[in-house]
Amino acid sequence: MKKNKFIVIEGLEGSGKTTACQIIKKILLSHNIKKIIIVRQPGSTLISEKIRSIIKKDYKTEKLNKFSELFLLYSARFQLMENIIKPSLKKGVWIISDRHNLSSIAYQGGGRNIDQSLIQMLNNLINKISKPDLTIFLDVSVEIGLKRALLRSNFDRIEKQSKKFFLKVRKYYFKFLLSEKNKIIINANNNIKVMKENIKNQLNTWINKN
Ligand code: Z5A
């Protein structure tokens, strides 16, 4: 039987991460892997979901400081790692996580210009709890991603950022993906059917090898 793994999905808004999590779950089930949980970041614990709503809401009369945003995101991540991911991995459960450390490198480091050494320090603490076995990056253009996100619902606080912000986020994703050993990059500009086939082919190959 295969050892359980911690799989992370990353990408810009509208890249299809939520859709891909369900696709990945079905692929795992086809390998007779039954113990699977899907989590989202920030979120997926009681406290982390409360933090998520603070992060997404535009309070209008009070701007969320970029360091407050960073530490809130990591507070949510520590809650999730300690309370859900670590115990589940111990029980042999496969984890599919919608976003993880790389989002903070790209959004807070790239988008908000926070020093990467601070983010790296926090990532090191998170990685001590557990490190992902695989990162699947859904690569969508900023224009297509935002168009999809807008079709789905009104923009939240972060989605209201400028195109320049998201171009920097995308640039940082790629800069840091270079050093990521276990990764799969999927062209997410394609329609869902093509994206699904690409994920299926690459993930099946990875599962058979690992
Ligand atoms: N954030 C951060 O700054 N730092 C961090 O460390 C972390 C997060 C962890 C989370 O909000 C916000 O937190 C996010 C980054 C920040 N903010 N922004 N902006 P979220 O979870 O609400 O947003 P998101 O993570 O960006 O996800 P999303 O907007 O929900 O998009 P998605 O999950 O990638 O896509 P989807 O829901 O699967 O698809 C969106 C729509 O497009 C939907 O109608 C689909 O049917 C459609 N879709 C999906 N794929 C396709 C393809 N291939 N073709 C056509 N249509 C498609």
XYZ file of N, CA and C and ligand atoms in Angstrom:
687
model
N 0.823 -1.208 0.000
C 0.000 0.000 0.000
C 0.858 1.259 0.000
N 0.440 2.304 -0.717
C 1.222 3.545 -0.799
C 1.194 4.318 0.509
N 2.337 4.934 0.842
C 2.378 5.779 2.037
C 1.620 7.078 1.738
N 0.882 7.536 2.743
C 0.096 8.754 2.514
C 0.988 9.972 2.280
N 0.433 10.952 1.555
C 1.217 12.123 1.166
C 0.458 13.412 1.477
N 1.246 14.502 1.479
C 0.724 15.855 1.709
C 0.900 16.611 0.378
N -0.237 16.837 -0.290
C -0.204 17.469 -1.627
C -0.766 18.894 -1.536
N -0.040 19.850 -2.115
C -0.460 21.256 -2.064
C -0.799 21.746 -3.472
N -1.891 22.505 -3.583
C -2.270 23.094 -4.871
C -2.044 24.597 -4.750
N -1.358 25.172 -5.702
C -1.074 26.604 -5.666
C -1.463 27.258 -6.995
N -1.634 28.563 -6.952
C -1.927 29.324 -8.171
C -2.648 30.611 -7.845
N -2.787 31.452 -8.876
C -3.504 32.725 -8.697
C -4.995 32.461 -8.512
N -5.752 33.487 -8.141
C -7.200 33.327 -8.036
C -7.736 32.952 -9.422
N -8.740 32.118 -9.431
C -9.355 31.711 -10.694
C -8.512 30.724 -11.491
N -7.430 30.226 -10.896
C -6.605 29.253 -11.633
C -7.271 27.872 -11.602
N -8.242 27.713 -10.701
C -8.983 26.441 -10.655
C -8.555 25.536 -9.518
N -7.990 26.107 -8.458
C -7.488 25.276 -7.346
C -8.600 24.452 -6.696
N -9.730 25.116 -6.428
C -10.831 24.418 -5.758
C -11.341 23.278 -6.650
N -11.464 23.575 -7.946
C -11.890 22.564 -8.915
C -10.868 21.422 -8.946
N -9.577 21.792 -8.958
C -8.505 20.777 -9.042
C -8.482 19.873 -7.806
N -8.814 20.418 -6.635
C -8.811 19.590 -5.409
C -9.758 18.409 -5.574
N -10.929 18.659 -6.181
C -11.908 17.578 -6.388
C -11.400 16.591 -7.437
N -10.746 17.124 -8.482
C -10.189 16.258 -9.538
C -9.137 15.334 -8.909
N -8.272 15.911 -8.064
C -7.187 15.145 -7.430
C -7.764 14.071 -6.497
N -8.808 14.427 -5.778
C -9.442 13.447 -4.882
C -9.915 12.226 -5.691
N -10.536 12.500 -6.852
C -11.038 11.392 -7.694
C -9.882 10.532 -8.194
N -8.754 11.186 -8.532
C -7.590 10.425 -9.021
C -7.078 9.522 -7.891
N -7.012 10.054 -6.679
C -6.540 9.253 -5.541
C -7.475 8.069 -5.302
N -8.784 8.338 -5.381
C -9.763 7.259 -5.179
C -9.561 6.156 -6.223
N -9.190 6.573 -7.461
C -8.981 5.574 -8.523
C -7.763 4.690 -8.232
N -6.898 5.148 -7.315
C -5.746 4.326 -6.882
C -6.098 3.538 -5.611
N -7.379 3.518 -5.301
C -7.866 2.825 -4.111
C -7.397 3.482 -2.808
N -7.075 4.786 -2.901
C -6.696 5.554 -1.708
C -8.001 6.139 -1.169
N -8.356 5.760 0.076
C -9.694 6.146 0.549
C -9.654 7.200 1.647
N -8.517 7.218 2.387
C -8.461 8.189 3.491
C -7.863 9.499 2.954
N -8.778 10.460 2.631
C -8.348 11.712 2.005
C -9.059 12.873 2.694
N -8.332 13.960 2.996
C -9.059 15.172 3.379
C -8.565 16.343 2.541
N -9.523 17.243 2.248
C -9.196 18.466 1.506
C -9.285 19.622 2.489
N -8.234 20.451 2.543
C -8.277 21.636 3.403
C -7.984 22.870 2.553
N -8.394 24.034 3.076
C -8.083 25.276 2.353
C -7.350 26.224 3.280
N -6.516 27.075 2.694
C -5.770 28.046 3.505
C -6.006 29.459 2.980
N -6.222 30.433 3.854
C -6.414 30.198 5.272
C -7.769 29.519 5.520
N -7.822 28.685 6.563
C -9.108 28.085 6.934
C -8.998 26.656 7.423
N -10.168 26.008 7.424
C -10.318 24.571 7.740
C -10.206 24.168 9.205
N -10.051 25.122 10.130
C -10.291 24.836 11.547
C -11.200 25.978 12.006
N -11.772 25.817 13.194
C -12.688 26.847 13.690
C -12.012 28.229 13.728
N -10.823 28.254 14.341
C -10.111 29.540 14.470
C -9.601 30.020 13.107
N -9.072 29.093 12.314
C -8.531 29.485 10.999
C -9.625 30.040 10.077
N -10.843 29.524 10.190
C -11.947 30.047 9.370
C -12.325 31.466 9.821
N -12.200 31.730 11.136
C -12.489 33.098 11.628
C -11.432 34.048 11.073
N -10.175 33.576 11.074
C -9.090 34.396 10.525
C -9.333 34.642 9.030
N -9.788 33.590 8.329
C -10.066 33.719 6.886
C -11.058 34.866 6.610
N -12.105 34.930 7.458
C -13.102 35.976 7.183
C -12.527 37.370 7.452
N -11.611 37.479 8.415
C -10.963 38.791 8.662
C -10.104 39.154 7.449
N -9.381 38.174 6.948
C -8.457 38.434 5.838
C -9.187 38.814 4.549
N -10.323 38.170 4.295
C -11.017 38.420 3.041
C -11.863 39.694 3.044
N -12.295 40.112 4.270
C -13.219 41.250 4.330
C -12.505 42.595 4.151
N -13.140 43.484 3.409
C -12.622 44.846 3.269
C -13.350 45.707 4.306
N -12.636 46.068 5.408
C -13.301 46.793 6.498
C -13.503 48.283 6.199
N -12.957 48.753 5.081
C -13.152 50.122 4.573
C -12.612 51.189 5.520
N -13.052 51.207 6.791
C -12.608 52.279 7.699
C -11.271 51.945 8.365
N -10.810 50.716 8.242
C -9.507 50.354 8.824
C -8.770 49.406 7.883
N -7.584 49.879 7.445
C -6.804 49.079 6.503
C -6.049 47.997 7.272
N -6.050 46.782 6.744
C -5.285 45.709 7.384
C -3.808 45.876 7.024
N -2.983 46.078 8.048
C -1.545 46.245 7.851
C -0.953 44.975 7.233
N 0.060 45.156 6.361
C 0.600 43.966 5.659
C 1.247 42.955 6.612
N 1.807 43.439 7.731
C 2.399 42.500 8.694
C 1.296 41.801 9.500
N 0.223 42.553 9.791
C -0.918 41.913 10.473
C -1.457 40.807 9.575
N -1.559 41.114 8.276
C -2.058 40.117 7.318
C -1.163 38.878 7.332
N 0.160 39.119 7.276
C 1.114 38.002 7.275
C 0.958 37.134 8.522
N 0.924 37.789 9.696
C 0.867 36.995 10.936
C -0.494 36.316 11.117
N -1.546 36.941 10.615
C -2.859 36.272 10.658
C -2.821 35.008 9.800
N -2.233 35.138 8.603
C -2.152 33.971 7.713
C -1.372 32.834 8.368
N -0.271 33.194 9.038
C 0.521 32.141 9.685
C -0.166 31.602 10.941
N -0.923 32.440 11.636
C -1.688 31.927 12.784
C -2.661 30.867 12.288
N -3.333 31.172 11.182
C -4.282 30.199 10.618
C -3.540 28.933 10.199
N -2.355 29.096 9.623
C -1.587 27.934 9.138
C -1.107 27.059 10.300
N -0.631 27.691 11.388
C -0.193 26.899 12.546
C -1.363 26.112 13.127
N -2.524 26.747 13.232
C -3.719 26.048 13.750
C -4.018 24.814 12.906
N -3.987 25.021 11.586
C -4.305 23.925 10.662
C -3.261 22.817 10.729
N -1.994 23.209 10.751
C -0.920 22.202 10.763
C -0.992 21.349 12.026
N -1.113 22.021 13.173
C -1.081 21.293 14.448
C -2.350 20.486 14.704
N -3.499 21.063 14.326
C -4.765 20.418 14.712
C -5.327 19.453 13.685
N -4.994 19.646 12.418
C -5.571 18.771 11.377
C -4.477 18.006 10.619
N -3.530 18.731 10.047
C -2.600 18.078 9.114
C -1.676 17.089 9.833
N -1.030 17.531 10.911
C -0.099 16.623 11.612
C -0.801 15.355 12.113
N -1.913 15.472 12.862
C -2.560 14.230 13.329
C -3.115 13.369 12.195
N -3.582 14.006 11.127
C -4.141 13.214 10.013
C -3.033 12.452 9.304
N -1.891 13.117 9.087
C -0.780 12.419 8.420
C -0.349 11.212 9.243
N -0.360 11.391 10.568
C 0.030 10.274 11.455
C -0.921 9.095 11.304
N -2.197 9.398 10.985
C -3.202 8.329 10.865
C -3.264 7.748 9.453
N -2.350 8.174 8.595
C -2.314 7.601 7.243
C -3.246 8.293 6.255
N -3.741 9.481 6.607
C -4.662 10.197 5.711
C -3.858 10.999 4.671
N -4.345 11.006 3.431
C -3.754 11.843 2.381
C -4.342 13.249 2.507
N -3.482 14.257 2.414
C -3.943 15.640 2.543
C -3.858 16.348 1.195
N -4.949 17.011 0.819
C -4.920 17.895 -0.349
C -5.155 19.299 0.199
N -4.163 20.178 0.075
C -4.317 21.519 0.644
C -4.386 22.584 -0.448
N -5.493 23.328 -0.440
C -5.685 24.453 -1.355
C -4.873 25.622 -0.790
N -3.646 25.805 -1.278
C -2.652 26.822 -0.865
C -1.857 26.365 0.365
N -0.626 26.940 0.469
C 0.257 26.695 1.620
C 1.342 27.781 1.633
N 2.531 27.438 2.169
C 3.606 28.434 2.327
C 3.915 29.251 1.071
N 3.870 28.576 -0.080
C 4.235 29.261 -1.321
C 3.317 30.461 -1.601
N 2.066 30.386 -1.157
C 1.155 31.533 -1.326
C 1.683 32.747 -0.570
N 2.239 32.504 0.617
C 2.747 33.641 1.410
C 4.003 34.222 0.774
N 4.847 33.338 0.224
C 6.048 33.819 -0.470
C 5.613 34.720 -1.631
N 4.596 34.257 -2.385
C 4.180 34.990 -3.587
C 3.351 36.243 -3.265
N 2.333 36.123 -2.395
C 1.430 37.258 -2.134
C 2.041 38.259 -1.151
N 2.535 37.753 0.007
C 3.047 38.683 1.013
C 4.478 39.117 0.648
N 5.287 38.164 0.161
C 6.656 38.502 -0.228
C 6.677 39.277 -1.536
N 6.075 38.697 -2.577
C 6.074 39.351 -3.892
C 5.116 40.525 -3.947
N 3.842 40.250 -3.688
C 2.814 41.298 -3.809
C 2.979 42.435 -2.825
N 3.262 42.102 -1.557
C 3.307 43.158 -0.526
C 4.720 43.592 -0.166
N 5.707 43.009 -0.829
C 7.115 43.416 -0.588
C 7.614 43.161 0.824
N 7.126 42.137 1.484
C 7.653 41.811 2.822
C 8.952 41.013 2.629
N 9.931 41.318 3.468
C 11.237 40.673 3.368
C 11.098 39.140 3.370
N 11.671 38.496 2.349
C 11.539 37.035 2.236
C 12.187 36.303 3.410
N 13.173 36.938 4.058
C 13.841 36.214 5.157
C 12.876 36.029 6.339
N 11.982 37.005 6.531
C 10.976 36.874 7.596
C 10.008 35.721 7.246
N 9.580 35.707 5.974
C 8.640 34.658 5.543
C 9.317 33.286 5.615
N 10.590 33.253 5.235
C 11.322 31.985 5.267
C 11.434 31.446 6.689
N 11.610 32.390 7.639
C 11.715 31.977 9.039
C 10.404 31.288 9.482
N 9.295 31.902 9.105
C 7.993 31.323 9.457
C 7.784 29.982 8.731
N 8.198 29.939 7.463
C 8.056 28.688 6.698
C 8.872 27.566 7.330
N 10.055 27.911 7.829
C 10.882 26.879 8.465
C 10.162 26.280 9.674
N 9.488 27.128 10.437
C 8.743 26.633 11.607
C 7.599 25.722 11.159
N 6.902 26.140 10.102
C 5.793 25.322 9.579
C 6.336 23.989 9.043
N 7.460 24.065 8.302
C 8.027 22.840 7.714
C 8.491 21.842 8.765
N 8.806 22.357 9.960
C 9.203 21.446 11.036
C 8.025 20.571 11.446
N 6.822 21.078 11.300
C 5.629 20.281 11.642
C 5.437 19.221 10.551
N 5.418 19.671 9.299
C 5.376 18.737 8.174
C 5.609 19.496 6.867
N 6.259 18.834 5.936
C 6.564 19.470 4.643
C 5.761 18.795 3.530
N 5.258 19.569 2.557
C 4.524 18.920 1.457
C 5.398 17.944 0.678
N 4.757 16.874 0.185
C 5.471 15.919 -0.665
C 5.417 16.365 -2.118
N 4.368 17.116 -2.454
C 4.195 17.530 -3.858
C 3.456 18.875 -3.913
N 3.911 19.756 -4.809
C 3.181 21.013 -5.070
C 2.702 20.985 -6.517
N 1.385 21.169 -6.693
C 0.832 21.252 -8.053
C 0.504 22.719 -8.300
N 1.179 23.323 -9.273
C 0.967 24.750 -9.550
C 0.099 24.892 -10.792
N -1.025 25.588 -10.633
C -1.919 25.828 -11.758
C -1.591 27.193 -12.332
N -1.001 27.194 -13.501
C -0.513 28.449 -14.073
C -1.549 29.084 -14.990
N -2.142 30.167 -14.475
C -3.142 30.891 -15.262
C -2.640 32.317 -15.469
N -3.023 32.953 -16.577
C -2.633 34.361 -16.751
C -3.471 35.199 -15.784
N -2.922 36.349 -15.405
C -3.632 37.217 -14.450
C -5.011 37.596 -15.003
N -5.057 37.903 -16.309
C -6.320 38.365 -16.919
C -7.389 37.259 -16.858
N -7.019 36.058 -17.287
C -8.005 34.955 -17.305
C -8.439 34.604 -15.876
N -7.468 34.543 -14.955
C -7.771 34.172 -13.569
C -8.746 35.146 -12.926
N -8.481 36.446 -13.094
C -9.356 37.433 -12.452
C -10.745 37.441 -13.097
N -10.779 37.216 -14.416
C -12.070 37.163 -15.104
C -12.928 36.020 -14.528
N -12.285 34.860 -14.331
C -13.025 33.710 -13.763
C -13.478 34.007 -12.335
N -12.578 34.600 -11.537
C -12.908 34.884 -10.134
C -14.083 35.864 -10.066
N -14.104 36.839 -10.980
C -15.174 37.843 -10.974
C -16.504 37.228 -11.407
N -16.436 36.281 -12.348
C -17.668 35.611 -12.799
C -18.318 34.857 -11.649
N -17.451 34.332 -10.744
C -17.943 33.518 -9.640
C -18.569 34.356 -8.526
N -17.897 35.475 -8.161
C -18.462 36.349 -7.117
C -17.757 37.704 -7.161
N -18.251 38.654 -6.366
C -17.594 39.969 -6.299
C -16.192 39.819 -5.742
N -15.296 40.728 -6.090
C -13.929 40.652 -5.594
C -13.865 40.866 -4.083
N -13.025 40.030 -3.395
C -12.791 40.264 -1.964
C -11.642 41.271 -1.804
N -11.204 41.506 -0.555
C -10.190 42.548 -0.292
C -8.923 42.335 -1.123
N -8.435 41.098 -1.183
C -7.166 40.871 -1.907
C -7.397 40.908 -3.422
N -8.531 40.383 -3.860
C -8.807 40.377 -5.304
C -8.954 41.790 -5.863
N -9.170 42.780 -4.964
C -9.308 44.166 -5.424
C -7.959 44.823 -5.739
N -6.837 44.101 -5.484
C -5.508 44.646 -5.775
C -5.348 44.875 -7.279
N -4.308 45.681 -7.622
C -4.094 46.016 -9.037
C -3.522 44.838 -9.821
N -3.565 44.986 -11.161
C -3.003 43.946 -12.032
C -1.499 43.824 -11.758
N -0.866 44.979 -11.460
C 0.581 44.984 -11.184
C 0.893 44.068 -9.974
N 0.038 44.126 -8.960
C 0.204 43.294 -7.759
C 0.213 41.810 -8.162
N -0.767 41.413 -8.967
C -0.868 39.990 -9.328
C 0.261 39.554 -10.266
N 0.743 40.495 -11.110
C 1.877 40.149 -11.971
C 3.102 39.860 -11.111
N 3.258 40.627 -10.019
C 4.389 40.388 -9.103
C 4.211 39.054 -8.369
N 2.979 38.773 -7.967
C 2.690 37.494 -7.285
C 3.091 36.342 -8.205
N 2.690 36.435 -9.476
C 2.985 35.363 -10.442
C 4.492 35.207 -10.633
N 5.178 36.370 -10.701
C 6.640 36.350 -10.876
C 7.309 35.632 -9.688
N 6.831 35.929 -8.491
C 7.430 35.298 -7.298
C 7.118 33.818 -7.206
N 5.919 33.452 -7.668
C 5.594 32.026 -7.700
C 6.663 31.300 -8.503
N 6.939 31.810 -9.699
C 7.891 31.130 -10.574
C 9.306 31.166 -10.021
N 9.673 32.305 -9.427
C 11.013 32.424 -8.856
C 11.242 31.325 -7.808
N 10.246 31.093 -6.976
C 10.425 30.132 -5.886
C 10.086 28.698 -6.293
N 9.309 28.548 -7.366
C 9.013 27.199 -7.859
C 10.277 26.543 -8.400
N 11.199 27.385 -8.897
C 12.452 26.872 -9.451
C 13.182 25.967 -8.460
N 13.134 26.374 -7.159
C 13.874 25.601 -6.167
C 13.031 24.476 -5.537
N 11.775 24.374 -5.969
C 10.869 23.335 -5.453
C 11.130 22.034 -6.236
N 11.570 21.004 -5.514
C 11.963 19.782 -6.238
C 10.749 18.977 -6.712
N 9.778 18.823 -5.805
C 8.641 17.964 -6.124
C 7.456 18.800 -6.572
N 7.406 19.068 -7.858
C 6.332 19.933 -8.371
C 5.805 19.440 -9.712
N 4.556 19.841 -9.966
C 3.938 19.605 -11.268
C 3.360 20.950 -11.685
N 3.663 21.394 -12.902
C 3.098 22.673 -13.357
C 2.084 22.380 -14.469
N 0.881 22.919 -14.279
C -0.221 22.648 -15.215
C -0.631 23.960 -15.885
N -0.812 23.936 -17.202
C -1.303 25.133 -17.891
C -2.801 25.261 -17.579
N -3.140 26.257 -16.751
C -4.531 26.397 -16.292
C -5.315 27.397 -17.140
N -4.715 27.847 -18.251
C -5.473 28.702 -19.170
C -6.406 27.838 -20.020
N -6.089 26.540 -20.075
C -6.930 25.609 -20.828
C -8.290 25.425 -20.154
N -9.241 24.860 -20.903
C -10.553 24.620 -20.296
C -10.461 23.476 -19.269
N -11.513 23.315 -18.473
C -11.470 22.362 -17.353
C -11.161 20.935 -17.832
N -11.742 20.558 -19.003
C -11.553 19.178 -19.492
C -10.070 18.907 -19.777
N -9.423 19.855 -20.450
C -7.998 19.682 -20.793
C -7.156 19.715 -19.523
N -7.508 20.661 -18.616
C -6.756 20.777 -17.352
C -6.854 19.449 -16.573
N -8.033 18.888 -16.549
C -8.267 17.628 -15.817
C -7.400 16.502 -16.389
N -7.366 16.393 -17.716
C -6.551 15.348 -18.370
C -5.079 15.519 -18.022
N -4.602 16.787 -18.051
C -3.186 17.054 -17.750
C -2.849 16.696 -16.311
N -3.751 17.053 -15.385
C -3.511 16.721 -13.971
C -3.471 15.198 -13.831
N -4.444 14.547 -14.477
C -4.552 13.088 -14.365
C -3.258 12.407 -14.842
N -2.792 12.806 -16.028
C -1.584 12.171 -16.581
C -0.379 12.377 -15.677
N -0.174 13.631 -15.256
C 1.045 13.923 -14.482
C 0.971 13.364 -13.060
N -0.215 13.423 -12.463
C -0.338 12.927 -11.090
C -0.237 11.394 -11.046
N -0.849 10.735 -12.040
C -0.737 9.263 -12.090
C 0.727 8.849 -12.181
N 1.488 9.544 -13.027
C 2.919 9.226 -13.170
C 3.617 9.414 -11.830
N 3.314 10.519 -11.153
C 3.972 10.822 -9.872
C 3.610 9.769 -8.811
N 2.322 9.410 -8.744
C 1.885 8.429 -7.738
C 2.570 7.077 -8.004
N 2.636 6.687 -9.271
C 3.261 5.393 -9.580
C 4.743 5.378 -9.232
N 5.388 6.553 -9.277
C 6.832 6.631 -8.968
C 7.099 6.751 -7.474
N 6.124 7.236 -6.690
C 6.405 7.580 -5.292
C 5.719 6.664 -4.284
N -3.611 34.329 0.553
C -2.450 35.039 0.747
O -2.360 36.207 0.389
N -1.393 34.429 1.342
C -1.452 33.155 1.789
O -0.470 32.652 2.353
C -2.677 32.429 1.590
C -3.728 33.045 0.975
C -2.792 31.013 2.064
C -7.752 33.201 -0.335
O -8.944 33.454 -0.955
C -6.997 34.509 -0.440
O -5.940 34.528 0.513
C -6.359 34.625 -1.793
C -4.874 34.664 -1.539
C -4.748 34.979 -0.105
N -6.787 35.840 -2.276
N -6.825 36.356 -3.280
N -7.035 37.065 -4.097
P -9.788 32.389 -1.746
O -9.496 31.023 -1.235
O -11.196 32.853 -1.757
O -9.280 32.621 -3.176
P -8.385 31.769 -4.065
O -7.529 30.873 -3.254
O -7.674 32.685 -4.970
O -9.375 30.833 -4.850
P -10.505 31.164 -5.882
O -10.602 32.577 -6.300
O -11.695 30.561 -5.252
O -10.066 30.435 -7.174
P -9.672 28.928 -7.463
O -9.997 28.044 -6.307
O -8.294 28.908 -7.966
O -10.617 28.553 -8.661
P -11.999 27.728 -8.707
O -12.921 28.174 -7.579
O -11.741 26.308 -8.886
O -12.557 28.312 -10.053
C -13.064 29.626 -10.180
C -14.095 29.663 -11.311
O -13.453 29.383 -12.558
C -15.192 28.605 -11.166
O -16.359 29.145 -11.659
C -14.703 27.459 -12.031
O -15.739 26.667 -12.518
C -13.974 28.202 -13.125
N -12.825 27.459 -13.666
C -11.888 26.808 -12.961
N -10.979 26.249 -13.775
C -11.354 26.576 -15.019
C -10.822 26.296 -16.317
N -9.705 25.590 -16.472
N -11.454 26.796 -17.388
C -12.567 27.540 -17.242
N -13.141 27.838 -16.052
C -12.536 27.353 -14.962
